[in-house]
Amino acid sequence: MICGLPGSAFVGKFGLDHLVSDLPALPLAEIYADGFPPQMMIKDDGTATLLRTELYYWKSPEGNNDAILLTGDAQPSGSEAEHVLAEYLIDYGLENYKISRLVTLGAYVTGTRSNEPRVFATGTHHEIIMLLEKAGCVLMRDGGITGMNGLLLGMAKVKGVEGYSLLGETSGYSFDPRASEIVLESLSRLAGITTDLKKLRQKGNDALETLKKIEQLSGEQSSEAEPQTGRKRLDYIS
Amino acid sequence: MICGLPGSAFVGKFGLDHLVSDLPALPLAEIYADGFPPQMMIKDDGTATLLRTELYYWKSPEGNNDAILLTGDAQPSGSEAEHVLAEYLIDYGLENYKISRLVTLGAYVTGTRSNEPRVFATGTHHEIIMLLEKAGCVLMRDGGITGMNGLLLGMAKVKGVEGYSLLGETSGYSFDPRASEIVLESLSRLAGITTDLKKLRQKGNDALETLKKIEQLSGEQSSEAEPQTGRKRLDYIS
Amino acid sequence: MICGLPGSAFVGKFGLDHLVSDLPALPLAEIYADGFPPQMMIKDDGTATLLRTELYYWKSPEGNNDAILLTGDAQPSGSEAEHVLAEYLIDYGLENYKISRLVTLGAYVTGTRSNEPRVFATGTHHEIIMLLEKAGCVLMRDGGITGMNGLLLGMAKVKGVEGYSLLGETSGYSFDPRASEIVLESLSRLAGITTDLKKLRQKGNDALETLKKIEQLSGEQSSEAEPQTGRKRLDYIS
Amino acid sequence: MICGLPGSAFVGKFGLDHLVSDLPALPLAEIYADGFPPQMMIKDDGTATLLRTELYYWKSPEGNNDAILLTGDAQPSGSEAEHVLAEYLIDYGLENYKISRLVTLGAYVTGTRSNEPRVFATGTHHEIIMLLEKAGCVLMRDGGITGMNGLLLGMAKVKGVEGYSLLGETSGYSFDPRASEIVLESLSRLAGITTDLKKLRQKGNDALETLKKIEQLSGEQSSEAEPQTGRKRLDYIS
């Protein structure tokens, strides 16, 4: 099970969306939770849906490495809501698909731009730690991982599933597709799941381009009567 | 099922109260929830009641278009309380009355006064979107709808009920009966439920008049010993 | 069932403590709730107990007017915790003692000192309102009652129990035994439960005296090493 | 059952960790709760685990004084989560080990440094209070004990288990191993559980030394790109 939810710099979510579309993976389930922010999200075709977690299934061509991809519109708010959803998702994977390993992708926020961003990592067991080190990740030695990235991996461990977290170094100031890219590179080395990263880079650059235009537009429009519609926004930001 | 709860500019609540009294619709149920603000509301006859959600039933004369009207004193606070109530209300409508469509009425707050306010809209399915467009609504293409307006429609979709949200453009600064009126005009075009909008306008103007007097009065009274009683307030504001 | 919990100016709690000791009433039950602030309260004999709600039973000498007295150390925090406790207490009274009327005592905070404080009131039904008016209470005509005073009365109404709230006018700035006194006077007129109000006045004055000393003491002690012990505090304030 | 959770100045947690390692006590159970902060804690071997409560068992050599030691990574947040965990832990001890006495160790924060710190105490029953006084503790006469220290003892009392709280006087400004030491001295006098306090002092001094170095280091590093890794932190602080 590979997880990437919206969070700092959209590192995990952007990575997961790429995996879903590039592998490609098929829709498996939608999960709604009382702990999500009470909100409907409007798509650009005009229709709207409650915030939700989405699961996809990827059948590996070799047949020995299938994956469930987990992403979604938001993280629940409140520690109890986060625990309840994390436990539900791990149980779902275990009971229906006997998942044996869990990976979460996210951001390692430093506040400073780095020219050579690194992938930080932690894992549930000593053997995993050695794999992470071999794959060139920087091992974390203290601190913690908060939110669903921490809870999903921690809950997996409690339920007997091993796993690891890959966190792409990022300043955290804005959407950072480069951090998603290096995290997917590590994932490829560790899990043998390879995708076309050129496509990811292209999508990332397009999105950054759009974001820049929106910022200019929103500067110009600030005195108009229509501050929230008629404007194109990035899915990842709205 | 047509829903309008207290919210910005009382657009939905004022509209629903008009539907209830003008159609007229009959009391069906009162729903109390732990998630409501812990408060009793005092009526002008001196009696008090817990905050609650109210359901009314309208039997259509043509017999093919009955409606449940949903309004109330407040929205619950906290995302879990909102989800629980929204799910309960949709289940109630489905199990007891097999509702097939859900409409929520609310406000589209812009922060600026508009001389020609518009009705913004979103829906659960593509076919609905086309109806909304034909009825002259402005389709939303991004962003979200928060609170019970979003949750009721989103929960309806999850449970297989189609529907839409009609949001009257308003500055949001104060009670705005004009926004309720245009929303009811759209509802009439879309659902064939027509009421006497002159009466609504009259009630709205009376209420605005009363509000203005209260503001003057409250300015004069500000140094007196009795700041909260002996004063007439609008139901919609208290 | 007569209720007075800690709140503004300790109007209800001080009144209930007087009723319990002066009638006198016998201990009936202690109720602990997850929603109370997570805290133990230390008594002046050095022992400590969790915050709790206390019920007492008063057997009326005439045998036709028994009462359950409800007081406690605190109000729960959070609207759901308040709803759950209020419902539990009403159900407890109904199932075990078939209570037929509920009274809550509290404060009507004005922010200004009044030489002739009044008792404000609201009730569940029109007949009650007329009794309140006859007893010289000022009827509230709008606004609301928040917290357990509102919830207990409102929940009683939902469960078919009639009742009323008596709120003693107070500036709200500090402990106000005079407000408790006038509320108990109204209660006596309305429910025929009469106690020795001279004793209440005496206790109130003693408490105000002690409070004054504490304030002086705490001014002097502010630079010492022992800011929280070895000092006598009023039960009602700690 | 002897409890010490992370809190002010790490008085209780540092004391418990010493008891666990010096008696020594054996691992008994790990308890995970939805109310813990949603976070994984990373150890210095690179592996990570959800925050949890840990129970250890100490078999007394004399066979008449076994103890369950309770410590953990954090206290739950939110009063309901705290109540739920406290009740669970007391029930666990009662049902599985028929615990007959509960002790909680914590801090008595004064805001000023004291050369001769005292142990403040409160207990569930009058007989306990007399023992505490004989052991040289300063009895608390008012105020309250908040958080898990208060809840565990209060919940024990509600379930019929007697007990006491020992609170070491501390300024509360930083990690204070001296406060842990005096609390363990009192515990030894009261419960006959004696450990090597020289070792505790040594560990405390080492920790304070490390803390000082970290502070200097963190001052120097403040302009570097790597503000959160590659740095050694005290377990008790991270």
XYZ file of C-alpha atoms in Angstrom, chain A:
238
model
C 0.000 0.000 0.000
C 1.472 3.320 -1.113
C 0.023 6.470 0.467
C 0.270 10.143 -0.451
C -2.222 12.647 0.926
C -2.402 16.434 0.575
C 0.154 18.071 2.835
C 3.152 20.403 2.787
C 4.135 21.318 -0.785
C 1.768 18.595 -2.099
C 4.753 16.241 -2.270
C 2.848 13.043 -1.503
C -0.403 13.891 -3.278
C 1.315 14.974 -6.510
C 3.439 11.824 -6.445
C 0.454 9.558 -5.906
C -1.613 11.222 -8.630
C 1.269 10.555 -11.008
C 1.480 6.904 -9.976
C -2.283 6.472 -10.417
C -2.310 7.940 -13.929
C 1.018 6.598 -15.179
C 1.009 2.995 -14.010
C -2.068 3.189 -14.487
C -4.084 2.021 -11.474
C -7.821 1.322 -11.365
C -10.363 2.863 -8.952
C -10.998 0.527 -6.028
C -12.908 2.418 -3.340
C -13.940 5.819 -2.065
C -13.932 6.409 1.677
C -15.907 9.158 3.403
C -15.234 10.063 7.014
C -16.990 12.225 9.601
C -13.627 13.705 10.490
C -13.044 15.360 7.125
C -13.507 19.121 6.952
C -17.254 19.673 6.327
C -16.908 20.641 2.691
C -17.803 19.732 -0.866
C -15.161 20.188 -3.542
C -16.229 21.570 -6.907
C -14.591 20.160 -10.027
C -14.105 22.160 -13.205
C -17.036 20.391 -14.912
C -19.267 22.109 -12.330
C -20.107 18.996 -10.292
C -19.249 18.676 -6.640
C -18.458 15.822 -4.255
C -17.702 15.466 -0.542
C -14.048 15.348 0.416
C -12.890 11.737 0.410
C -10.043 9.247 0.457
C -9.532 7.306 -2.779
C -8.019 3.867 -3.223
C -6.692 2.513 -6.545
C -5.417 -0.922 -7.468
C -2.369 -1.589 -9.608
C -1.893 -5.090 -10.976
C 1.833 -5.559 -11.438
C 2.700 -7.083 -14.848
C 5.064 -9.499 -13.089
C 2.229 -10.486 -10.782
C 4.319 -10.447 -7.645
C 4.195 -6.847 -6.609
C 0.610 -5.546 -6.789
C -0.050 -2.265 -5.022
C -2.940 -0.367 -3.527
C -2.503 3.360 -4.079
C -4.048 5.622 -1.440
C -4.645 9.316 -1.982
C -7.498 11.757 -1.431
C -8.777 15.308 -1.114
C -7.773 16.069 2.455
C -6.547 14.816 5.792
C -9.134 14.625 8.570
C -8.902 17.270 11.254
C -8.511 16.352 14.908
C -6.336 13.633 16.362
C -9.174 11.223 17.020
C -10.537 11.533 13.484
C -7.041 10.924 12.104
C -6.543 7.816 14.257
C -9.939 6.400 13.294
C -9.332 6.852 9.556
C -5.754 5.533 9.708
C -6.872 2.404 11.542
C -9.770 1.894 9.123
C -7.492 2.141 6.075
C -4.902 -0.274 7.450
C -7.638 -2.754 8.428
C -9.177 -2.372 4.958
C -5.879 -3.210 3.299
C -5.143 -6.097 5.637
C -8.549 -7.745 5.561
C -9.239 -7.384 1.850
C -5.775 -7.523 0.307
C -3.425 -8.839 2.984
C -1.038 -5.958 2.438
C 2.447 -6.820 3.652
C 4.191 -3.473 3.342
C 3.127 0.145 3.670
C 4.855 3.204 2.220
C 3.935 6.824 2.880
C 5.241 9.691 0.758
C 5.480 13.204 2.119
C 7.498 16.351 2.677
C 10.505 17.095 4.839
C 10.129 20.826 5.320
C 13.309 22.803 5.977
C 12.286 26.378 5.277
C 15.264 26.839 2.940
C 15.591 26.042 -0.736
C 18.132 23.315 -1.493
C 19.822 22.726 -4.851
C 20.275 19.085 -4.126
C 17.212 18.050 -2.173
C 17.507 14.797 -0.274
C 15.037 12.091 0.667
C 14.696 11.625 4.428
C 13.305 8.355 5.705
C 12.250 6.301 8.677
C 10.922 2.766 8.930
C 9.152 0.380 11.233
C 11.922 -2.194 11.673
C 15.691 -2.454 11.660
C 15.813 -4.462 8.392
C 13.812 -1.734 6.650
C 16.164 0.913 7.974
C 19.076 -0.891 6.305
C 17.229 -1.003 2.966
C 16.478 2.716 3.221
C 20.118 3.500 3.876
C 21.245 1.365 0.933
C 18.775 3.240 -1.306
C 20.489 6.523 -0.493
C 17.930 7.956 1.910
C 18.978 10.097 4.861
C 17.875 8.320 8.018
C 16.048 10.377 10.608
C 17.363 9.797 14.127
C 15.026 11.831 16.249
C 11.903 14.013 16.062
C 8.618 12.713 14.781
C 6.279 12.477 11.817
C 2.910 14.084 12.384
C -0.417 13.698 10.629
C -1.570 10.844 8.422
C 1.952 10.087 7.169
C 2.948 9.257 10.712
C -0.306 7.627 11.734
C -0.650 5.313 8.723
C 2.874 3.978 9.131
C 2.603 3.765 12.915
C -0.771 2.046 12.777
C 0.616 -0.395 10.192
C 3.393 -1.301 12.622
C 0.929 -1.838 15.472
C -1.035 -4.209 13.188
C 2.078 -6.157 12.206
C 2.700 -4.568 8.800
C 6.228 -3.323 8.120
C 6.867 -0.162 6.129
C 8.618 3.133 5.667
C 8.138 6.855 5.057
C 9.922 8.724 2.260
C 10.009 12.475 2.810
C 11.241 14.768 0.039
C 13.292 17.745 1.203
C 11.484 20.985 0.376
C 11.433 24.561 1.539
C 7.711 24.038 2.040
C 6.860 27.498 0.760
C 4.874 26.299 -2.263
C 3.939 23.376 -4.483
C 7.226 21.472 -5.043
C 7.096 18.849 -7.848
C 10.858 18.301 -7.618
C 10.388 16.887 -4.085
C 7.766 14.470 -5.424
C 10.173 13.392 -8.143
C 13.054 12.452 -5.846
C 10.667 10.614 -3.556
C 9.400 8.546 -6.510
C 13.001 7.828 -7.524
C 13.634 6.382 -4.078
C 10.390 4.431 -4.261
C 11.485 2.962 -7.580
C 14.798 1.818 -6.099
C 13.101 0.392 -3.007
C 9.910 -1.143 -4.383
C 10.696 -1.704 -8.059
C 7.707 0.410 -9.151
C 8.938 2.529 -12.031
C 7.067 5.307 -13.809
C 7.846 7.907 -16.449
C 9.315 10.742 -14.358
C 9.680 12.986 -17.416
C 5.891 13.135 -17.543
C 5.809 14.045 -13.843
C 8.328 16.832 -14.457
C 6.248 18.123 -17.373
C 3.039 18.103 -15.315
C 4.863 19.786 -12.467
C 6.190 22.565 -14.679
C 2.773 23.122 -16.267
C 1.226 23.385 -12.818
C 3.875 25.831 -11.624
C 3.275 27.899 -14.770
C -0.491 27.951 -14.102
C 0.097 28.875 -10.477
C 2.241 31.834 -11.495
C -0.467 33.075 -13.871
C -3.089 32.746 -11.160
C -1.004 34.816 -8.792
C -0.625 37.585 -11.377
C -4.319 37.373 -12.262
C -5.377 37.473 -8.639
C -3.237 40.535 -8.094
C -4.981 42.346 -10.986
C -8.463 41.168 -10.059
C -8.311 42.163 -6.435
C -10.697 45.079 -6.872
C -13.353 43.253 -8.893
C -16.713 42.026 -7.797
C -16.031 38.413 -8.630
C -13.170 37.356 -6.464
C -13.712 33.615 -6.358
C -15.144 32.413 -9.648
C -14.369 32.561 -13.327
C -10.793 31.863 -12.428
C -8.878 28.711 -13.143
C -7.164 27.200 -10.122
C -4.843 24.298 -9.666
C -6.639 21.230 -8.349
C -3.827 20.848 -5.870
C -4.366 24.233 -4.378
C -8.120 24.714 -4.357
